């Protein structure tokens, strides 16, 4: 069972109270842990922002935002701007500081080396800087909320997409806030690019003997595809951000029509990054779901190669569909027809994945442990989000639905329920391995059901609101939209209770200390990390594991 | 393929990754000129064309050309077409006048952005000369009429994508030149 039974006394694991262990860390498991803790903190902050948003939208009119301590109470425009800042920062924080650190930095760092039988990442010190750039970046983003943005109003309120002219014009956001945000995203991008280089080098050069590319676990495949997307997409974002920065400060005219520029070109550059980005946010989740469904069905995943290459083709097609985010710019009939067709084609590899998960369960010996509950919830809810995605792919419908709550409902079904559910599924699957302790399954199940009901109550009514024409990014709405907004806000409070239960799970986990053993999931868990002790030794695979051809994935 | 990987191979992989990053960054910055060249070449987004000679053939079929004028709020001029619409035959050279007035006591410099709608007709809308090609200085208190000489390429009738078009809108938006806009902002502060 345990290929690597290093005596704990010879493990050289420093105390968790030793600050040098974390600040100077070159250990992929410690860095992964820091990423996960960072993601939880950022997720709570970004989630609290969405709470203020939902609270504000509980009833028509402006209820609470003029009560924020830094908002001028006598000026209604200050409250409106504060709302726009919250919406902008909620989006950026959840994408760059919650989902990406949790999936790629957290689970990726922890389990890619373990699953391919490597002792650590290829460049451990670069791994350290990848992580420590993130708190710096997050700090800049948070500071940007409190320095002048639009006139004297603090923060940038132009939406997470940072479109010019809102992001460049001195009439709109002339203050330092937007500059801080640009620098913050530059640093977050540098962190992710360094991480991506590290993962690619690790996966291509450090696999254990016998671990061919076609024998790698699907989670490793998903991370490999994701980091390639990062490598190709993030430099384009960096370029667009640099152009914003020089347009703002150094007199270039990339996006200013008065100087011969074109603001629509920013949208092309941004979405050339932005669309692969949404696959970056979900692909590692696909990988985790594959491991979990296989484990709890006690069967190898159905159609392994199809699953791997479905991810590769999703990644490839993800680069040639970007303009479906901007049908309303007026790009002409032929281009719209192309982008509609290309976008719909993504449903094919995605369908392969959904059906292969179902086929993996078919005839399997299924158990409904907590990670499997989250995985099944993910498959169900992600499919709903996928269906509305196919609806929105049509430019004719999208012209009416563009920037309404229908779009908000769509991308929260695939991200807030898709990506976040996979993160929780991965967390419940691997936390016994990472911590060495089992959690309270009742609390985990309760967390799942409360969150499931809460998030559906938040976002399903938003489809109706969108179809009724409620625009996104507005602090107020017509009275006729009050009913479903009220329901949606009720859903938020339920989901917030879910977050509270998650905190209880964490406290219980470390307080009660139930020993997990090397493999708490039984014979279905076949990947290499389950051959190690829980938690794994500080330095693993002193003796190399050898992967035989018949070992399934 | 071993966990004790060859450091030179690892450095090579990392080097390739850095090259990809550098290449994509380069492509991002190559995008603005490429985008502009693409629009000019294909008439994408209703980009109008510049012609040096009138076409050799004129069709019987007529098309209505409408004129749309917009002025940025920071540019203190009035700008409107003398006639809102004109009808001319495909291939026939048209002459339209625009009235520009500067009611202030200082000269202003204006720059134009222009295109046509429907966008797919951009490749067929040919300008022989236009006041919009260069920055325009309007003296204090002056009112002038400015000409644009253009024709609609008869090939519009042959292209199955555009043959149903009966109306084209030529739109202008005027902005204040950057130097003056900067000076005005500095004065306001």
PDB file of C-alpha atoms in Angstrom, chain B residues 9-185:
ATOM      1  CA  UNK B   9      15.556  19.239 -20.627  1.00  0.00           C
ATOM      2  CA  UNK B  10      13.639  21.102 -17.947  1.00  0.00           C
ATOM      3  CA  UNK B  11      15.357  24.366 -18.850  1.00  0.00           C
ATOM      4  CA  UNK B  12      14.475  23.750 -22.504  1.00  0.00           C
ATOM      5  CA  UNK B  13      10.790  23.209 -21.668  1.00  0.00           C
ATOM      6  CA  UNK B  14      10.763  26.357 -19.545  1.00  0.00           C
ATOM      7  CA  UNK B  15      12.495  28.265 -22.325  1.00  0.00           C
ATOM      8  CA  UNK B  16       9.811  27.186 -24.819  1.00  0.00           C
ATOM      9  CA  UNK B  17       7.131  28.378 -22.390  1.00  0.00           C
ATOM     10  CA  UNK B  18       8.814  31.766 -22.045  1.00  0.00           C
ATOM     11  CA  UNK B  19       9.004  31.969 -25.842  1.00  0.00           C
ATOM     12  CA  UNK B  20       5.251  31.316 -26.078  1.00  0.00           C
ATOM     13  CA  UNK B  21       4.591  34.067 -23.528  1.00  0.00           C
ATOM     14  CA  UNK B  22       6.836  36.490 -25.402  1.00  0.00           C
ATOM     15  CA  UNK B  23       5.207  35.578 -28.715  1.00  0.00           C
ATOM     16  CA  UNK B  24       1.680  36.100 -27.404  1.00  0.00           C
ATOM     17  CA  UNK B  25       2.683  39.438 -25.851  1.00  0.00           C
ATOM     18  CA  UNK B  26       4.093  40.462 -29.209  1.00  0.00           C
ATOM     19  CA  UNK B  27       0.893  39.400 -30.968  1.00  0.00           C
ATOM     20  CA  UNK B  28      -1.170  41.472 -28.520  1.00  0.00           C
ATOM     21  CA  UNK B  29       0.814  44.573 -29.406  1.00  0.00           C
ATOM     22  CA  UNK B  30       0.738  43.707 -33.115  1.00  0.00           C
ATOM     23  CA  UNK B  31      -3.062  43.646 -32.902  1.00  0.00           C
ATOM     24  CA  UNK B  32      -3.745  47.416 -33.193  1.00  0.00           C
ATOM     25  CA  UNK B  33      -1.967  47.933 -36.543  1.00  0.00           C
ATOM     26  CA  UNK B  34      -3.213  44.590 -37.871  1.00  0.00           C
ATOM     27  CA  UNK B  35      -6.771  45.446 -36.835  1.00  0.00           C
ATOM     28  CA  UNK B  36      -6.565  48.819 -38.575  1.00  0.00           C
ATOM     29  CA  UNK B  37      -5.100  47.296 -41.746  1.00  0.00           C
ATOM     30  CA  UNK B  38      -7.776  44.588 -41.746  1.00  0.00           C
ATOM     31  CA  UNK B  39     -10.579  47.182 -41.478  1.00  0.00           C
ATOM     32  CA  UNK B  40      -9.087  49.270 -44.263  1.00  0.00           C
ATOM     33  CA  UNK B  41      -8.652  46.300 -46.562  1.00  0.00           C
ATOM     34  CA  UNK B  42     -12.029  44.660 -46.066  1.00  0.00           C
ATOM     35  CA  UNK B  43     -14.269  47.608 -45.190  1.00  0.00           C
ATOM     36  CA  UNK B  44     -14.922  45.823 -41.868  1.00  0.00           C
ATOM     37  CA  UNK B  45     -17.100  47.779 -39.477  1.00  0.00           C
ATOM     38  CA  UNK B  46     -18.239  50.079 -42.316  1.00  0.00           C
ATOM     39  CA  UNK B  47     -14.765  51.464 -43.032  1.00  0.00           C
ATOM     40  CA  UNK B  48     -15.071  53.580 -46.178  1.00  0.00           C
ATOM     41  CA  UNK B  49     -12.612  53.352 -49.057  1.00  0.00           C
ATOM     42  CA  UNK B  50     -10.536  56.036 -50.739  1.00  0.00           C
ATOM     43  CA  UNK B  51     -10.721  56.205 -54.541  1.00  0.00           C
ATOM     44  CA  UNK B  52      -8.577  58.179 -56.956  1.00  0.00           C
ATOM     45  CA  UNK B  53     -10.841  58.060 -59.996  1.00  0.00           C
ATOM     46  CA  UNK B  54     -14.573  57.910 -60.685  1.00  0.00           C
ATOM     47  CA  UNK B  55     -15.869  54.527 -61.858  1.00  0.00           C
ATOM     48  CA  UNK B  56     -16.165  53.789 -65.539  1.00  0.00           C
ATOM     49  CA  UNK B  57     -19.742  52.534 -65.429  1.00  0.00           C
ATOM     50  CA  UNK B  58     -22.918  53.985 -63.957  1.00  0.00           C
ATOM     51  CA  UNK B  59     -25.950  51.791 -63.320  1.00  0.00           C
ATOM     52  CA  UNK B  60     -29.599  52.793 -63.623  1.00  0.00           C
ATOM     53  CA  UNK B  61     -30.255  51.555 -60.102  1.00  0.00           C
ATOM     54  CA  UNK B  62     -30.365  54.298 -57.448  1.00  0.00           C
ATOM     55  CA  UNK B  63     -29.393  54.283 -53.800  1.00  0.00           C
ATOM     56  CA  UNK B  64     -30.279  56.696 -51.008  1.00  0.00           C
ATOM     57  CA  UNK B  65     -27.390  58.082 -48.990  1.00  0.00           C
ATOM     58  CA  UNK B  66     -28.195  59.566 -45.572  1.00  0.00           C
ATOM     59  CA  UNK B  67     -25.865  61.782 -43.551  1.00  0.00           C
ATOM     60  CA  UNK B  68     -25.442  61.547 -39.824  1.00  0.00           C
ATOM     61  CA  UNK B  69     -23.353  64.014 -37.825  1.00  0.00           C
ATOM     62  CA  UNK B  70     -22.198  63.829 -34.202  1.00  0.00           C
ATOM     63  CA  UNK B  71     -20.015  66.139 -32.154  1.00  0.00           C
ATOM     64  CA  UNK B  72     -18.219  65.184 -28.939  1.00  0.00           C
ATOM     65  CA  UNK B  73     -19.360  67.205 -25.933  1.00  0.00           C
ATOM     66  CA  UNK B  74     -15.895  68.701 -25.470  1.00  0.00           C
ATOM     67  CA  UNK B  75     -15.827  70.202 -28.974  1.00  0.00           C
ATOM     68  CA  UNK B  76     -17.729  73.523 -29.066  1.00  0.00           C
ATOM     69  CA  UNK B  77     -18.836  73.516 -32.710  1.00  0.00           C
ATOM     70  CA  UNK B  78     -22.058  73.003 -34.661  1.00  0.00           C
ATOM     71  CA  UNK B  79     -21.792  70.481 -37.470  1.00  0.00           C
ATOM     72  CA  UNK B  80     -24.641  69.337 -39.728  1.00  0.00           C
ATOM     73  CA  UNK B  81     -25.306  68.279 -43.317  1.00  0.00           C
ATOM     74  CA  UNK B  82     -26.780  70.856 -45.652  1.00  0.00           C
ATOM     75  CA  UNK B  83     -29.097  68.148 -46.929  1.00  0.00           C
ATOM     76  CA  UNK B  84     -29.958  65.118 -44.773  1.00  0.00           C
ATOM     77  CA  UNK B  85     -30.288  62.703 -47.673  1.00  0.00           C
ATOM     78  CA  UNK B  86     -29.479  62.460 -51.338  1.00  0.00           C
ATOM     79  CA  UNK B  87     -30.355  59.859 -53.953  1.00  0.00           C
ATOM     80  CA  UNK B  88     -27.895  58.961 -56.668  1.00  0.00           C
ATOM     81  CA  UNK B  89     -27.242  56.164 -59.133  1.00  0.00           C
ATOM     82  CA  UNK B  90     -24.694  53.450 -58.399  1.00  0.00           C
ATOM     83  CA  UNK B  91     -21.384  54.665 -59.786  1.00  0.00           C
ATOM     84  CA  UNK B  92     -22.543  58.261 -60.057  1.00  0.00           C
ATOM     85  CA  UNK B  93     -20.267  60.778 -58.337  1.00  0.00           C
ATOM     86  CA  UNK B  94     -22.063  62.636 -55.558  1.00  0.00           C
ATOM     87  CA  UNK B  95     -21.191  65.945 -53.902  1.00  0.00           C
ATOM     88  CA  UNK B  96     -22.528  66.685 -50.423  1.00  0.00           C
ATOM     89  CA  UNK B  97     -21.944  69.731 -48.224  1.00  0.00           C
ATOM     90  CA  UNK B  98     -21.668  69.963 -44.475  1.00  0.00           C
ATOM     91  CA  UNK B  99     -22.057  73.192 -42.514  1.00  0.00           C
ATOM     92  CA  UNK B 100     -19.582  73.778 -39.681  1.00  0.00           C
ATOM     93  CA  UNK B 101     -19.827  76.743 -37.304  1.00  0.00           C
ATOM     94  CA  UNK B 102     -17.547  77.794 -34.465  1.00  0.00           C
ATOM     95  CA  UNK B 103     -19.531  80.096 -32.169  1.00  0.00           C
ATOM     96  CA  UNK B 104     -16.636  80.624 -29.740  1.00  0.00           C
ATOM     97  CA  UNK B 105     -14.051  83.389 -29.844  1.00  0.00           C
ATOM     98  CA  UNK B 106     -11.130  80.989 -30.298  1.00  0.00           C
ATOM     99  CA  UNK B 107     -10.142  78.784 -33.237  1.00  0.00           C
ATOM    100  CA  UNK B 108     -10.695  75.067 -32.638  1.00  0.00           C
ATOM    101  CA  UNK B 109      -9.138  72.021 -34.270  1.00  0.00           C
ATOM    102  CA  UNK B 110     -11.407  69.059 -34.931  1.00  0.00           C
ATOM    103  CA  UNK B 111     -10.683  65.481 -36.046  1.00  0.00           C
ATOM    104  CA  UNK B 112     -13.227  63.169 -37.615  1.00  0.00           C
ATOM    105  CA  UNK B 113     -14.090  59.504 -37.225  1.00  0.00           C
ATOM    106  CA  UNK B 114     -16.412  58.149 -39.891  1.00  0.00           C
ATOM    107  CA  UNK B 115     -17.990  55.001 -41.246  1.00  0.00           C
ATOM    108  CA  UNK B 116     -21.062  53.770 -43.076  1.00  0.00           C
ATOM    109  CA  UNK B 117     -23.973  51.546 -42.101  1.00  0.00           C
ATOM    110  CA  UNK B 118     -24.855  48.828 -42.996  1.00  0.00           C
ATOM    111  CA  UNK B 119     -21.259  47.858 -42.226  1.00  0.00           C
ATOM    112  CA  UNK B 120     -21.108  45.413 -45.117  1.00  0.00           C
ATOM    113  CA  UNK B 121     -21.304  48.336 -47.558  1.00  0.00           C
ATOM    114  CA  UNK B 122     -18.018  49.804 -46.270  1.00  0.00           C
ATOM    115  CA  UNK B 123     -16.035  48.145 -49.057  1.00  0.00           C
ATOM    116  CA  UNK B 124     -18.282  49.781 -51.681  1.00  0.00           C
ATOM    117  CA  UNK B 125     -18.434  53.343 -50.354  1.00  0.00           C
ATOM    118  CA  UNK B 126     -15.675  55.233 -52.160  1.00  0.00           C
ATOM    119  CA  UNK B 127     -14.553  58.749 -51.289  1.00  0.00           C
ATOM    120  CA  UNK B 128     -12.717  60.795 -53.900  1.00  0.00           C
ATOM    121  CA  UNK B 129     -12.106  63.675 -51.524  1.00  0.00           C
ATOM    122  CA  UNK B 130     -13.296  64.575 -48.077  1.00  0.00           C
ATOM    123  CA  UNK B 131     -12.800  67.307 -45.514  1.00  0.00           C
ATOM    124  CA  UNK B 132     -12.586  64.459 -43.009  1.00  0.00           C
ATOM    125  CA  UNK B 133      -9.217  63.173 -44.259  1.00  0.00           C
ATOM    126  CA  UNK B 134      -7.304  65.889 -42.397  1.00  0.00           C
ATOM    127  CA  UNK B 135      -7.656  67.726 -39.111  1.00  0.00           C
ATOM    128  CA  UNK B 136      -9.875  70.758 -39.553  1.00  0.00           C
ATOM    129  CA  UNK B 137      -9.115  74.184 -38.063  1.00  0.00           C
ATOM    130  CA  UNK B 138     -12.209  76.381 -37.723  1.00  0.00           C
ATOM    131  CA  UNK B 139     -11.438  80.069 -37.087  1.00  0.00           C
ATOM    132  CA  UNK B 140     -13.211  81.894 -34.251  1.00  0.00           C
ATOM    133  CA  UNK B 141     -16.781  82.824 -35.167  1.00  0.00           C
ATOM    134  CA  UNK B 142     -16.511  81.279 -38.646  1.00  0.00           C
ATOM    135  CA  UNK B 143     -19.179  79.326 -40.481  1.00  0.00           C
ATOM    136  CA  UNK B 144     -18.038  77.280 -43.488  1.00  0.00           C
ATOM    137  CA  UNK B 145     -19.466  74.703 -45.866  1.00  0.00           C
ATOM    138  CA  UNK B 146     -17.277  71.694 -46.559  1.00  0.00           C
ATOM    139  CA  UNK B 147     -17.606  69.220 -49.441  1.00  0.00           C
ATOM    140  CA  UNK B 148     -17.284  65.464 -49.669  1.00  0.00           C
ATOM    141  CA  UNK B 149     -17.040  63.842 -53.112  1.00  0.00           C
ATOM    142  CA  UNK B 150     -17.974  60.183 -53.228  1.00  0.00           C
ATOM    143  CA  UNK B 151     -19.624  57.396 -55.166  1.00  0.00           C
ATOM    144  CA  UNK B 152     -21.104  54.012 -54.389  1.00  0.00           C
ATOM    145  CA  UNK B 153     -19.258  51.286 -56.281  1.00  0.00           C
ATOM    146  CA  UNK B 154     -21.560  49.608 -58.856  1.00  0.00           C
ATOM    147  CA  UNK B 155     -20.092  46.279 -57.711  1.00  0.00           C
ATOM    148  CA  UNK B 156     -22.504  46.611 -54.758  1.00  0.00           C
ATOM    149  CA  UNK B 157     -25.277  45.395 -57.075  1.00  0.00           C
ATOM    150  CA  UNK B 158     -23.260  42.311 -58.091  1.00  0.00           C
ATOM    151  CA  UNK B 159     -22.422  41.103 -54.594  1.00  0.00           C
ATOM    152  CA  UNK B 160     -25.164  38.768 -53.287  1.00  0.00           C
ATOM    153  CA  UNK B 161     -24.465  40.027 -49.736  1.00  0.00           C
ATOM    154  CA  UNK B 162     -25.191  43.650 -50.551  1.00  0.00           C
ATOM    155  CA  UNK B 163     -27.496  43.610 -53.570  1.00  0.00           C
ATOM    156  CA  UNK B 164     -30.600  44.216 -51.415  1.00  0.00           C
ATOM    157  CA  UNK B 165     -29.216  47.423 -49.880  1.00  0.00           C
ATOM    158  CA  UNK B 166     -31.214  50.515 -50.874  1.00  0.00           C
ATOM    159  CA  UNK B 167     -29.964  52.934 -48.249  1.00  0.00           C
ATOM    160  CA  UNK B 168     -26.549  53.755 -46.834  1.00  0.00           C
ATOM    161  CA  UNK B 169     -25.894  56.040 -43.867  1.00  0.00           C
ATOM    162  CA  UNK B 170     -22.610  57.933 -43.777  1.00  0.00           C
ATOM    163  CA  UNK B 171     -21.837  58.925 -40.202  1.00  0.00           C
ATOM    164  CA  UNK B 172     -19.295  61.417 -38.892  1.00  0.00           C
ATOM    165  CA  UNK B 173     -18.239  61.992 -35.319  1.00  0.00           C
ATOM    166  CA  UNK B 174     -16.054  64.983 -34.551  1.00  0.00           C
ATOM    167  CA  UNK B 175     -13.688  65.122 -31.620  1.00  0.00           C
ATOM    168  CA  UNK B 176     -11.492  67.916 -30.403  1.00  0.00           C
ATOM    169  CA  UNK B 177      -7.872  67.442 -31.392  1.00  0.00           C
ATOM    170  CA  UNK B 178      -5.840  65.890 -28.595  1.00  0.00           C
ATOM    171  CA  UNK B 179      -3.544  68.885 -28.029  1.00  0.00           C
ATOM    172  CA  UNK B 180      -6.467  71.251 -27.567  1.00  0.00           C
ATOM    173  CA  UNK B 181      -8.408  68.792 -25.418  1.00  0.00           C
ATOM    174  CA  UNK B 182      -5.359  68.498 -23.167  1.00  0.00           C
ATOM    175  CA  UNK B 183      -4.957  72.285 -23.000  1.00  0.00           C
ATOM    176  CA  UNK B 184      -8.650  72.769 -22.202  1.00  0.00           C
ATOM    177  CA  UNK B 185      -8.450  70.165 -19.437  1.00  0.00           C
TER     178      UNK B 185
END
